Amino acid sequence: MTPPQTSPIGTDASGDASAAVSSCPPLIVLTQRADFQRAARGKRVAMAGFVLQMLHRADDTTHIGIGYTCSKKVGNAVARNRAKRRLREIARMVLPQQGLAGHNYVLIGRKSATATIPFTTLVADLEKALGILHGPRK
């Protein structure tokens, strides 16, 4: 007996994967040090669990750039990795809907806060920080 056929994750019942994802620009992870330095010269907002930096890119408006960083002040490697995992997850949840294409965002972990604050609070803080950086929507 074979199992019933199900649609893959991210597709609707008709099997069209592009319809579910077409409205969200893709997230591209920043890896170059120069991208982080340019973002540091842009706008920033500090929240309880992280600092969010944003820089508008004029060269490419098709994707959202996202970078994550935690200094040694956050803790040992285990603590830094835990903090970065949480930052990656909140960015994956919030930025496709509320981030703007053509912008780079950098999330910076905070000492003993990023890993300990409740996850729902981090998500709400990221949404609030994006609202502050983008200004009122028209």
mmCIF file with all atom_site columns, C-alpha atoms in Angstrom:
data_model
loop_
_atom_site.group_PDB
_atom_site.id
_atom_site.type_symbol
_atom_site.label_atom_id
_atom_site.label_alt_id
_atom_site.label_comp_id
_atom_site.label_asym_id
_atom_site.label_entity_id
_atom_site.label_seq_id
_atom_site.pdbx_PDB_ins_code
_atom_site.Cartn_x
_atom_site.Cartn_y
_atom_site.Cartn_z
_atom_site.occupancy
_atom_site.B_iso_or_equiv
_atom_site.pdbx_formal_charge
_atom_site.auth_seq_id
_atom_site.auth_comp_id
_atom_site.auth_asym_id
_atom_site.auth_atom_id
_atom_site.pdbx_PDB_model_num
ATOM 1   C CA . MET A 1 1   ? 0.000  0.000  0.000  1.00 0.00 ? 1   MET A CA 1
ATOM 2   C CA . THR A 1 2   ? 1.468  3.364  -0.994 1.00 0.00 ? 2   THR A CA 1
ATOM 3   C CA . PRO A 1 3   ? 1.024  6.533  1.068  1.00 0.00 ? 3   PRO A CA 1
ATOM 4   C CA . PRO A 1 4   ? -1.207 9.281  -0.277 1.00 0.00 ? 4   PRO A CA 1
ATOM 5   C CA . GLN A 1 5   ? 0.424  12.017 -2.328 1.00 0.00 ? 5   GLN A CA 1
ATOM 6   C CA . THR A 1 6   ? 0.826  15.334 -0.540 1.00 0.00 ? 6   THR A CA 1
ATOM 7   C CA . SER A 1 7   ? 1.881  18.680 -1.869 1.00 0.00 ? 7   SER A CA 1
ATOM 8   C CA . PRO A 1 8   ? 5.458  19.786 -1.031 1.00 0.00 ? 8   PRO A CA 1
ATOM 9   C CA . ILE A 1 9   ? 5.980  22.390 1.661  1.00 0.00 ? 9   ILE A CA 1
ATOM 10  C CA . GLY A 1 10  ? 5.561  25.935 0.343  1.00 0.00 ? 10  GLY A CA 1
ATOM 11  C CA . THR A 1 11  ? 3.113  25.027 -2.405 1.00 0.00 ? 11  THR A CA 1
ATOM 12  C CA . ASP A 1 12  ? -0.602 25.479 -2.507 1.00 0.00 ? 12  ASP A CA 1
ATOM 13  C CA . ALA A 1 13  ? -3.085 22.744 -3.406 1.00 0.00 ? 13  ALA A CA 1
ATOM 14  C CA . SER A 1 14  ? -2.582 23.337 -7.134 1.00 0.00 ? 14  SER A CA 1
ATOM 15  C CA . GLY A 1 15  ? 1.145  22.584 -6.796 1.00 0.00 ? 15  GLY A CA 1
ATOM 16  C CA . ASP A 1 16  ? 2.283  26.061 -7.825 1.00 0.00 ? 16  ASP A CA 1
ATOM 17  C CA . ALA A 1 17  ? 5.288  26.884 -5.613 1.00 0.00 ? 17  ALA A CA 1
ATOM 18  C CA . SER A 1 18  ? 5.872  30.288 -7.212 1.00 0.00 ? 18  SER A CA 1
ATOM 19  C CA . ALA A 1 19  ? 2.471  31.603 -6.109 1.00 0.00 ? 19  ALA A CA 1
ATOM 20  C CA . ALA A 1 20  ? 3.296  31.109 -2.426 1.00 0.00 ? 20  ALA A CA 1
ATOM 21  C CA . VAL A 1 21  ? 6.718  32.757 -2.559 1.00 0.00 ? 21  VAL A CA 1
ATOM 22  C CA . SER A 1 22  ? 6.480  35.282 -5.405 1.00 0.00 ? 22  SER A CA 1
ATOM 23  C CA . SER A 1 23  ? 5.461  38.210 -3.225 1.00 0.00 ? 23  SER A CA 1
ATOM 24  C CA . CYS A 1 24  ? 8.480  37.851 -0.905 1.00 0.00 ? 24  CYS A CA 1
ATOM 25  C CA . PRO A 1 25  ? 11.925 38.953 -2.077 1.00 0.00 ? 25  PRO A CA 1
ATOM 26  C CA . PRO A 1 26  ? 14.631 36.368 -1.336 1.00 0.00 ? 26  PRO A CA 1
ATOM 27  C CA . LEU A 1 27  ? 16.938 36.753 1.667  1.00 0.00 ? 27  LEU A CA 1
ATOM 28  C CA . ILE A 1 28  ? 20.637 36.827 0.772  1.00 0.00 ? 28  ILE A CA 1
ATOM 29  C CA . VAL A 1 29  ? 23.093 36.331 3.646  1.00 0.00 ? 29  VAL A CA 1
ATOM 30  C CA . LEU A 1 30  ? 25.819 38.968 3.887  1.00 0.00 ? 30  LEU A CA 1
ATOM 31  C CA . THR A 1 31  ? 29.303 37.457 4.161  1.00 0.00 ? 31  THR A CA 1
ATOM 32  C CA . GLN A 1 32  ? 31.668 40.247 3.165  1.00 0.00 ? 32  GLN A CA 1
ATOM 33  C CA . ARG A 1 33  ? 33.121 42.472 5.882  1.00 0.00 ? 33  ARG A CA 1
ATOM 34  C CA . ALA A 1 34  ? 32.595 45.538 3.678  1.00 0.00 ? 34  ALA A CA 1
ATOM 35  C CA . ASP A 1 35  ? 28.818 44.908 3.645  1.00 0.00 ? 35  ASP A CA 1
ATOM 36  C CA . PHE A 1 36  ? 28.749 44.908 7.456  1.00 0.00 ? 36  PHE A CA 1
ATOM 37  C CA . GLN A 1 37  ? 30.829 48.102 7.600  1.00 0.00 ? 37  GLN A CA 1
ATOM 38  C CA . ARG A 1 38  ? 28.527 49.866 5.118  1.00 0.00 ? 38  ARG A CA 1
ATOM 39  C CA . ALA A 1 39  ? 25.481 48.819 7.158  1.00 0.00 ? 39  ALA A CA 1
ATOM 40  C CA . ALA A 1 40  ? 27.132 50.220 10.290 1.00 0.00 ? 40  ALA A CA 1
ATOM 41  C CA . ARG A 1 41  ? 27.076 53.657 8.634  1.00 0.00 ? 41  ARG A CA 1
ATOM 42  C CA . GLY A 1 42  ? 23.329 53.391 7.975  1.00 0.00 ? 42  GLY A CA 1
ATOM 43  C CA . LYS A 1 43  ? 20.337 53.733 10.244 1.00 0.00 ? 43  LYS A CA 1
ATOM 44  C CA . ARG A 1 44  ? 20.173 51.739 13.467 1.00 0.00 ? 44  ARG A CA 1
ATOM 45  C CA . VAL A 1 45  ? 17.802 51.009 16.294 1.00 0.00 ? 45  VAL A CA 1
ATOM 46  C CA . ALA A 1 46  ? 18.597 49.281 19.584 1.00 0.00 ? 46  ALA A CA 1
ATOM 47  C CA . MET A 1 47  ? 16.083 46.907 21.111 1.00 0.00 ? 47  MET A CA 1
ATOM 48  C CA . ALA A 1 48  ? 16.303 44.887 24.321 1.00 0.00 ? 48  ALA A CA 1
ATOM 49  C CA . GLY A 1 49  ? 17.565 41.714 22.632 1.00 0.00 ? 49  GLY A CA 1
ATOM 50  C CA . PHE A 1 50  ? 19.505 43.010 19.626 1.00 0.00 ? 50  PHE A CA 1
ATOM 51  C CA . VAL A 1 51  ? 20.612 45.996 17.584 1.00 0.00 ? 51  VAL A CA 1
ATOM 52  C CA . LEU A 1 52  ? 19.266 46.295 14.036 1.00 0.00 ? 52  LEU A CA 1
ATOM 53  C CA . GLN A 1 53  ? 21.205 48.207 11.381 1.00 0.00 ? 53  GLN A CA 1
ATOM 54  C CA . MET A 1 54  ? 19.751 49.039 7.972  1.00 0.00 ? 54  MET A CA 1
ATOM 55  C CA . LEU A 1 55  ? 21.261 50.412 4.779  1.00 0.00 ? 55  LEU A CA 1
ATOM 56  C CA . HIS A 1 56  ? 19.478 51.131 1.497  1.00 0.00 ? 56  HIS A CA 1
ATOM 57  C CA . ARG A 1 57  ? 21.330 49.730 -1.541 1.00 0.00 ? 57  ARG A CA 1
ATOM 58  C CA . ALA A 1 58  ? 20.919 51.612 -4.785 1.00 0.00 ? 58  ALA A CA 1
ATOM 59  C CA . ASP A 1 59  ? 22.640 48.958 -6.909 1.00 0.00 ? 59  ASP A CA 1
ATOM 60  C CA . ASP A 1 60  ? 20.237 46.024 -6.506 1.00 0.00 ? 60  ASP A CA 1
ATOM 61  C CA . THR A 1 61  ? 16.579 46.095 -5.567 1.00 0.00 ? 61  THR A CA 1
ATOM 62  C CA . THR A 1 62  ? 15.679 42.439 -6.117 1.00 0.00 ? 62  THR A CA 1
ATOM 63  C CA . HIS A 1 63  ? 16.594 40.917 -2.772 1.00 0.00 ? 63  HIS A CA 1
ATOM 64  C CA . ILE A 1 64  ? 16.980 41.581 0.940  1.00 0.00 ? 64  ILE A CA 1
ATOM 65  C CA . GLY A 1 65  ? 20.481 41.302 2.408  1.00 0.00 ? 65  GLY A CA 1
ATOM 66  C CA . ILE A 1 66  ? 20.728 40.017 5.980  1.00 0.00 ? 66  ILE A CA 1
ATOM 67  C CA . GLY A 1 67  ? 23.757 39.613 8.239  1.00 0.00 ? 67  GLY A CA 1
ATOM 68  C CA . TYR A 1 68  ? 24.175 38.335 11.791 1.00 0.00 ? 68  TYR A CA 1
ATOM 69  C CA . THR A 1 69  ? 26.938 39.051 14.251 1.00 0.00 ? 69  THR A CA 1
ATOM 70  C CA . CYS A 1 70  ? 27.692 38.447 17.924 1.00 0.00 ? 70  CYS A CA 1
ATOM 71  C CA . SER A 1 71  ? 30.890 39.611 19.573 1.00 0.00 ? 71  SER A CA 1
ATOM 72  C CA . LYS A 1 72  ? 32.772 37.739 22.269 1.00 0.00 ? 72  LYS A CA 1
ATOM 73  C CA . LYS A 1 73  ? 30.995 39.944 24.805 1.00 0.00 ? 73  LYS A CA 1
ATOM 74  C CA . VAL A 1 74  ? 27.909 37.781 24.196 1.00 0.00 ? 74  VAL A CA 1
ATOM 75  C CA . GLY A 1 75  ? 29.722 34.770 25.661 1.00 0.00 ? 75  GLY A CA 1
ATOM 76  C CA . ASN A 1 76  ? 31.579 31.677 24.590 1.00 0.00 ? 76  ASN A CA 1
ATOM 77  C CA . ALA A 1 77  ? 31.080 29.998 21.217 1.00 0.00 ? 77  ALA A CA 1
ATOM 78  C CA . VAL A 1 78  ? 28.044 28.068 22.415 1.00 0.00 ? 78  VAL A CA 1
ATOM 79  C CA . ALA A 1 79  ? 26.297 31.230 23.630 1.00 0.00 ? 79  ALA A CA 1
ATOM 80  C CA . ARG A 1 80  ? 27.186 33.159 20.456 1.00 0.00 ? 80  ARG A CA 1
ATOM 81  C CA . ASN A 1 81  ? 25.894 30.363 18.223 1.00 0.00 ? 81  ASN A CA 1
ATOM 82  C CA . ARG A 1 82  ? 22.659 30.104 20.213 1.00 0.00 ? 82  ARG A CA 1
ATOM 83  C CA . ALA A 1 83  ? 22.132 33.854 19.896 1.00 0.00 ? 83  ALA A CA 1
ATOM 84  C CA . LYS A 1 84  ? 22.826 33.793 16.144 1.00 0.00 ? 84  LYS A CA 1
ATOM 85  C CA . ARG A 1 85  ? 20.432 30.858 15.631 1.00 0.00 ? 85  ARG A CA 1
ATOM 86  C CA . ARG A 1 86  ? 17.678 32.845 17.302 1.00 0.00 ? 86  ARG A CA 1
ATOM 87  C CA . LEU A 1 87  ? 18.483 35.937 15.213 1.00 0.00 ? 87  LEU A CA 1
ATOM 88  C CA . ARG A 1 88  ? 18.419 33.866 12.008 1.00 0.00 ? 88  ARG A CA 1
ATOM 89  C CA . GLU A 1 89  ? 15.035 32.437 12.893 1.00 0.00 ? 89  GLU A CA 1
ATOM 90  C CA . ILE A 1 90  ? 13.367 35.773 13.689 1.00 0.00 ? 90  ILE A CA 1
ATOM 91  C CA . ALA A 1 91  ? 14.794 37.223 10.468 1.00 0.00 ? 91  ALA A CA 1
ATOM 92  C CA . ARG A 1 92  ? 13.477 34.259 8.484  1.00 0.00 ? 92  ARG A CA 1
ATOM 93  C CA . MET A 1 93  ? 10.026 34.774 9.989  1.00 0.00 ? 93  MET A CA 1
ATOM 94  C CA . VAL A 1 94  ? 9.706  38.572 9.784  1.00 0.00 ? 94  VAL A CA 1
ATOM 95  C CA . LEU A 1 95  ? 11.901 40.012 7.013  1.00 0.00 ? 95  LEU A CA 1
ATOM 96  C CA . PRO A 1 96  ? 10.212 38.415 3.970  1.00 0.00 ? 96  PRO A CA 1
ATOM 97  C CA . GLN A 1 97  ? 6.948  40.122 4.942  1.00 0.00 ? 97  GLN A CA 1
ATOM 98  C CA . GLN A 1 98  ? 8.165  43.398 6.462  1.00 0.00 ? 98  GLN A CA 1
ATOM 99  C CA . GLY A 1 99  ? 11.652 43.910 5.029  1.00 0.00 ? 99  GLY A CA 1
ATOM 100 C CA . LEU A 1 100 ? 12.177 46.040 1.953  1.00 0.00 ? 100 LEU A CA 1
ATOM 101 C CA . ALA A 1 101 ? 13.911 44.750 -1.154 1.00 0.00 ? 101 ALA A CA 1
ATOM 102 C CA . GLY A 1 102 ? 17.051 46.710 -1.905 1.00 0.00 ? 102 GLY A CA 1
ATOM 103 C CA . HIS A 1 103 ? 18.039 47.007 1.758  1.00 0.00 ? 103 HIS A CA 1
ATOM 104 C CA . ASN A 1 104 ? 20.710 45.314 3.867  1.00 0.00 ? 104 ASN A CA 1
ATOM 105 C CA . TYR A 1 105 ? 19.904 44.486 7.472  1.00 0.00 ? 105 TYR A CA 1
ATOM 106 C CA . VAL A 1 106 ? 22.407 43.452 10.160 1.00 0.00 ? 106 VAL A CA 1
ATOM 107 C CA . LEU A 1 107 ? 21.245 41.931 13.442 1.00 0.00 ? 107 LEU A CA 1
ATOM 108 C CA . ILE A 1 108 ? 23.728 42.257 16.305 1.00 0.00 ? 108 ILE A CA 1
ATOM 109 C CA . GLY A 1 109 ? 23.300 40.042 19.364 1.00 0.00 ? 109 GLY A CA 1
ATOM 110 C CA . ARG A 1 110 ? 23.397 41.523 22.853 1.00 0.00 ? 110 ARG A CA 1
ATOM 111 C CA . LYS A 1 111 ? 25.142 40.172 25.915 1.00 0.00 ? 111 LYS A CA 1
ATOM 112 C CA . SER A 1 112 ? 22.972 37.745 27.923 1.00 0.00 ? 112 SER A CA 1
ATOM 113 C CA . ALA A 1 113 ? 19.818 39.126 26.316 1.00 0.00 ? 113 ALA A CA 1
ATOM 114 C CA . THR A 1 114 ? 19.512 37.624 22.841 1.00 0.00 ? 114 THR A CA 1
ATOM 115 C CA . ALA A 1 115 ? 19.656 34.046 24.116 1.00 0.00 ? 115 ALA A CA 1
ATOM 116 C CA . THR A 1 116 ? 17.446 34.553 27.172 1.00 0.00 ? 116 THR A CA 1
ATOM 117 C CA . ILE A 1 117 ? 14.591 36.842 26.099 1.00 0.00 ? 117 ILE A CA 1
ATOM 118 C CA . PRO A 1 118 ? 11.411 34.927 25.137 1.00 0.00 ? 118 PRO A CA 1
ATOM 119 C CA . PHE A 1 119 ? 11.284 34.195 21.420 1.00 0.00 ? 119 PHE A CA 1
ATOM 120 C CA . THR A 1 120 ? 7.934  35.932 20.908 1.00 0.00 ? 120 THR A CA 1
ATOM 121 C CA . THR A 1 121 ? 9.407  39.091 22.431 1.00 0.00 ? 121 THR A CA 1
ATOM 122 C CA . LEU A 1 122 ? 12.314 38.967 19.957 1.00 0.00 ? 122 LEU A CA 1
ATOM 123 C CA . VAL A 1 123 ? 9.894  38.624 17.036 1.00 0.00 ? 123 VAL A CA 1
ATOM 124 C CA . ALA A 1 124 ? 7.787  41.549 18.287 1.00 0.00 ? 124 ALA A CA 1
ATOM 125 C CA . ASP A 1 125 ? 10.927 43.644 18.824 1.00 0.00 ? 125 ASP A CA 1
ATOM 126 C CA . LEU A 1 126 ? 12.109 42.990 15.252 1.00 0.00 ? 126 LEU A CA 1
ATOM 127 C CA . GLU A 1 127 ? 8.724  44.021 13.870 1.00 0.00 ? 127 GLU A CA 1
ATOM 128 C CA . LYS A 1 128 ? 8.811  47.174 15.987 1.00 0.00 ? 128 LYS A CA 1
ATOM 129 C CA . ALA A 1 129 ? 12.412 47.954 14.968 1.00 0.00 ? 129 ALA A CA 1
ATOM 130 C CA . LEU A 1 130 ? 11.553 47.601 11.269 1.00 0.00 ? 130 LEU A CA 1
ATOM 131 C CA . GLY A 1 131 ? 8.619  49.965 11.764 1.00 0.00 ? 131 GLY A CA 1
ATOM 132 C CA . ILE A 1 132 ? 10.930 52.529 13.369 1.00 0.00 ? 132 ILE A CA 1
ATOM 133 C CA . LEU A 1 133 ? 13.586 52.257 10.635 1.00 0.00 ? 133 LEU A CA 1
ATOM 134 C CA . HIS A 1 134 ? 11.178 52.320 7.714  1.00 0.00 ? 134 HIS A CA 1
ATOM 135 C CA . GLY A 1 135 ? 9.114  55.129 9.139  1.00 0.00 ? 135 GLY A CA 1
ATOM 136 C CA . PRO A 1 136 ? 5.377  55.443 8.727  1.00 0.00 ? 136 PRO A CA 1
ATOM 137 C CA . ARG A 1 137 ? 3.956  53.552 5.761  1.00 0.00 ? 137 ARG A CA 1
ATOM 138 C CA . LYS A 1 138 ? 2.102  55.657 3.202  1.00 0.00 ? 138 LYS A CA 1
#
